[in-house]
GROMACS .gro file of C-alpha atoms in nm:
model
  191
    1MET     CA    1  -0.185  -1.438  -5.012
    2PRO     CA    2  -0.549  -1.323  -5.012
    3ALA     CA    3  -0.689  -1.152  -4.704
    4PRO     CA    4  -0.902  -1.364  -4.470
    5PRO     CA    5  -1.278  -1.320  -4.491
    6PRO     CA    6  -1.409  -1.040  -4.266
    7HIS     CA    7  -1.603  -1.272  -4.032
    8GLN     CA    8  -1.390  -1.581  -4.027
    9ALA     CA    9  -1.505  -1.847  -3.781
   10PRO     CA   10  -1.253  -1.904  -3.500
   11GLN     CA   11  -1.055  -2.226  -3.516
   12THR     CA   12  -0.998  -2.442  -3.210
   13ILE     CA   13  -0.635  -2.455  -3.096
   14ASP     CA   14  -0.450  -2.589  -2.794
   15LEU     CA   15  -0.303  -2.355  -2.537
   16ARG     CA   16  -0.060  -2.530  -2.308
   17VAL     CA   17   0.215  -2.457  -2.060
   18SER     CA   18   0.495  -2.709  -2.046
   19LYS     CA   19   0.856  -2.681  -1.928
   20ARG     CA   20   0.840  -2.300  -1.881
   21ILE     CA   21   0.704  -2.249  -2.232
   22LEU     CA   22   0.359  -2.128  -2.337
   23TRP     CA   23   0.236  -2.287  -2.658
   24ILE     CA   24  -0.055  -2.122  -2.841
   25GLY     CA   25  -0.115  -2.345  -3.138
   26ARG     CA   26   0.228  -2.367  -3.299
   27ALA     CA   27   0.353  -2.036  -3.155
   28VAL     CA   28   0.596  -2.055  -2.863
   29TYR     CA   29   0.635  -1.796  -2.586
   30PRO     CA   30   0.890  -1.848  -2.304
   31LEU     CA   31   0.713  -1.779  -1.973
   32ALA     CA   32   1.002  -1.555  -1.867
   33ASN     CA   33   0.930  -1.321  -2.162
   34ILE     CA   34   0.559  -1.276  -2.090
   35ALA     CA   35   0.498  -0.922  -1.968
   36ARG     CA   36   0.120  -0.926  -1.930
   37VAL     CA   37  -0.179  -1.158  -1.958
   38TYR     CA   38  -0.527  -1.004  -1.957
   39SER     CA   39  -0.874  -1.031  -2.104
   40PHE     CA   40  -1.075  -0.752  -2.263
   41ASP     CA   41  -1.342  -0.665  -2.519
   42LEU     CA   42  -1.191  -0.623  -2.864
   43ARG     CA   43  -1.421  -0.370  -3.032
   44PRO     CA   44  -1.423  -0.278  -3.402
   45LYS     CA   45  -1.321   0.077  -3.497
   46ARG     CA   46  -1.660   0.164  -3.645
   47LYS     CA   47  -1.628   0.543  -3.627
   48GLU     CA   48  -1.281   0.529  -3.782
   49ALA     CA   49  -1.411   0.303  -4.060
   50VAL     CA   50  -1.683   0.554  -4.153
   51LEU     CA   51  -1.435   0.843  -4.142
   52ARG     CA   52  -1.185   0.643  -4.350
   53PHE     CA   53  -1.461   0.569  -4.607
   54LEU     CA   54  -1.552   0.938  -4.629
   55ARG     CA   55  -1.186   1.042  -4.658
   56TYR     CA   56  -1.108   0.782  -4.927
   57SER     CA   57  -1.430   0.865  -5.115
   58ALA     CA   58  -1.352   1.236  -5.118
   59GLY     CA   59  -0.998   1.159  -5.232
   60ALA     CA   60  -1.117   0.931  -5.512
   61ILE     CA   61  -1.365   1.190  -5.640
   62ALA     CA   62  -1.104   1.466  -5.620
   63VAL     CA   63  -0.854   1.256  -5.814
   64ALA     CA   64  -1.120   1.171  -6.074
   65MET     CA   65  -1.199   1.541  -6.119
   66LEU     CA   66  -0.830   1.626  -6.157
   67VAL     CA   67  -0.774   1.345  -6.406
   68MET     CA   68  -1.075   1.463  -6.608
   69LEU     CA   69  -0.959   1.827  -6.630
   70PRO     CA   70  -0.759   1.787  -6.954
   71SER     CA   71  -1.061   1.641  -7.134
   72LEU     CA   72  -1.311   1.911  -7.032
   73PRO     CA   73  -1.211   2.167  -7.301
   74VAL     CA   74  -1.242   1.900  -7.570
   75LEU     CA   75  -1.589   1.806  -7.448
   76ALA     CA   76  -1.695   2.171  -7.424
   77LEU     CA   77  -1.576   2.264  -7.774
   78GLY     CA   78  -1.633   1.946  -7.970
   79GLY     CA   79  -1.930   1.798  -7.790
   80SER     CA   80  -1.965   1.430  -7.723
   81ASP     CA   81  -2.058   1.315  -8.073
   82GLY     CA   82  -1.859   0.996  -8.032
   83ARG     CA   83  -1.573   1.104  -8.260
   84SER     CA   84  -1.361   1.228  -7.975
   85GLY     CA   85  -1.202   0.995  -7.726
   86ALA     CA   86  -1.267   1.247  -7.450
   87ALA     CA   87  -1.615   1.110  -7.376
   88GLY     CA   88  -1.480   0.756  -7.348
   89TYR     CA   89  -1.197   0.877  -7.128
   90VAL     CA   90  -1.439   1.055  -6.893
   91GLY     CA   91  -1.660   0.747  -6.879
   92PHE     CA   92  -1.358   0.529  -6.799
   93VAL     CA   93  -1.250   0.764  -6.519
   94TRP     CA   94  -1.597   0.751  -6.361
   95ILE     CA   95  -1.618   0.372  -6.392
   96VAL     CA   96  -1.282   0.336  -6.214
   97THR     CA   97  -1.399   0.583  -5.949
   98ALA     CA   98  -1.724   0.391  -5.899
   99LEU     CA   99  -1.530   0.065  -5.860
  100ALA     CA  100  -1.304   0.230  -5.602
  101GLU     CA  101  -1.611   0.357  -5.416
  102ILE     CA  102  -1.757   0.005  -5.411
  103PHE     CA  103  -1.430  -0.129  -5.272
  104PHE     CA  104  -1.424   0.142  -5.000
  105LEU     CA  105  -1.788   0.069  -4.914
  106ILE     CA  106  -1.725  -0.305  -4.879
  107ASP     CA  107  -1.423  -0.233  -4.658
  108MET     CA  108  -1.633  -0.005  -4.435
  109LEU     CA  109  -1.923  -0.252  -4.415
  110GLY     CA  110  -1.682  -0.527  -4.314
  111VAL     CA  111  -1.581  -0.324  -4.008
  112LEU     CA  112  -1.934  -0.200  -3.931
  113THR     CA  113  -2.074  -0.553  -3.925
  114ALA     CA  114  -1.780  -0.710  -3.740
  115PRO     CA  115  -1.872  -0.834  -3.393
  116SER     CA  116  -1.694  -0.742  -3.073
  117GLN     CA  117  -1.487  -1.029  -2.935
  118TYR     CA  118  -1.396  -1.106  -2.575
  119VAL     CA  119  -1.031  -1.210  -2.594
  120LEU     CA  120  -0.737  -1.313  -2.385
  121ALA     CA  121  -0.416  -1.133  -2.478
  122VAL     CA  122  -0.065  -1.248  -2.400
  123GLU     CA  123   0.192  -0.972  -2.441
  124THR     CA  124   0.563  -1.038  -2.439
  125SER     CA  125   0.843  -0.807  -2.337
  126GLY     CA  126   0.903  -0.762  -2.712
  127ALA     CA  127   0.653  -0.648  -2.972
  128SER     CA  128   0.456  -0.970  -3.013
  129THR     CA  129   0.107  -1.027  -2.878
  130ALA     CA  130  -0.112  -1.336  -2.901
  131LEU     CA  131  -0.492  -1.324  -2.898
  132VAL     CA  132  -0.723  -1.613  -2.825
  133THR     CA  133  -1.097  -1.618  -2.768
  134SER     CA  134  -1.372  -1.834  -2.629
  135PRO     CA  135  -1.751  -1.808  -2.629
  136ASP     CA  136  -1.736  -1.818  -2.245
  137ARG     CA  137  -1.603  -1.497  -2.084
  138GLY     CA  138  -1.561  -1.667  -1.746
  139TYR     CA  139  -1.340  -1.932  -1.904
  140LEU     CA  140  -1.102  -1.665  -2.036
  141ASP     CA  141  -1.097  -1.480  -1.704
  142GLN     CA  142  -1.016  -1.808  -1.528
  143LEU     CA  143  -0.746  -1.878  -1.786
  144VAL     CA  144  -0.583  -1.541  -1.708
  145GLY     CA  145  -0.547  -1.657  -1.348
  146GLN     CA  146  -0.409  -1.995  -1.452
  147LEU     CA  147  -0.151  -1.838  -1.684
  148SER     CA  148  -0.040  -1.585  -1.424
  149TYR     CA  149  -0.001  -1.874  -1.176
  150ALA     CA  150   0.207  -2.062  -1.434
  151ILE     CA  151   0.430  -1.758  -1.480
  152GLU     CA  152   0.492  -1.744  -1.104
  153HIS     CA  153   0.532  -2.123  -1.074
  154PRO     CA  154   0.732  -2.239  -1.379
  155ASP     CA  155   0.686  -2.609  -1.301
  156THR     CA  156   0.312  -2.582  -1.368
  157GLU     CA  157   0.169  -2.787  -1.654
  158LEU     CA  158  -0.151  -2.670  -1.823
  159ARG     CA  159  -0.344  -2.769  -2.133
  160VAL     CA  160  -0.672  -2.612  -2.249
  161THR     CA  161  -0.860  -2.560  -2.574
  162VAL     CA  162  -0.930  -2.208  -2.698
  163HIS     CA  163  -1.019  -2.045  -3.027
  164SER     CA  164  -0.770  -1.863  -3.244
  165LEU     CA  165  -0.856  -1.515  -3.361
  166THR     CA  166  -0.732  -1.338  -3.671
  167VAL     CA  167  -0.808  -0.967  -3.678
  168SER     CA  168  -0.660  -0.666  -3.844
  169PRO     CA  169  -0.525  -0.413  -3.594
  170ARG     CA  170  -0.637  -0.149  -3.843
  171ASN     CA  171  -1.002  -0.241  -3.777
  172TYR     CA  172  -1.003  -0.300  -3.400
  173TYR     CA  173  -0.915  -0.111  -3.083
  174PHE     CA  174  -0.630  -0.311  -2.941
  175GLY     CA  175  -0.485  -0.271  -2.594
  176ASP     CA  176  -0.438   0.038  -2.387
  177ASN     CA  177  -0.385   0.381  -2.537
  178VAL     CA  178  -0.137   0.597  -2.348
  179ASN     CA  179  -0.070   0.957  -2.443
  180MET     CA  180   0.253   1.091  -2.298
  181TYR     CA  181   0.363   1.450  -2.328
  182GLY     CA  182   0.711   1.566  -2.241
  183GLY     CA  183   1.011   1.346  -2.260
  184SER     CA  184   1.241   1.340  -1.963
  185GLY     CA  185   1.223   1.146  -1.638
  186ASN     CA  186   0.921   0.931  -1.734
  187VAL     CA  187   0.931   0.623  -1.513
  188GLY     CA  188   0.570   0.505  -1.546
  189ILE     CA  189   0.473   0.572  -1.187
  190GLY     CA  190   0.200   0.826  -1.108
  191SER     CA  191   0.218   1.036  -0.795
   0.00000   0.00000   0.00000
């Protein structure tokens, strides 16, 4: 399946709470399994994209140089009069390297030009997380309150329209970052 375009327009989906179940489009989340509902700015990893481009570029050039090493003595001794395949081989290596560089550049530009999104995240007690967005920040903040009320009051019925969001976690800062050092007696409570 091909990757989605870098700046795909959000699609409108229904978010509803019914019979102790949260529906986001066709995805189903039991209210009892929801660990956290919050809204935040989802920002692209621009610095990481530039560093990744530089790292991949350096790697591609290094590999091209290593792949060309066997042909250098042939070029130095025989010249590039067209009779040897070494000149064609070197040209092919540099064309492949240039194509790789273009691919890396497009990947980096996709992240650099990606907009920040204000999103509502629904995290479950497992590994799954749902993201939805809206052009109105206040609407999402209000929706956080409505969903938390629905979690506390399972008989609540709710139906709203939001936008779906498809992003690559590789290109965006997602959620909280916690660095923990040491490994015994961690209970998650600070003193």
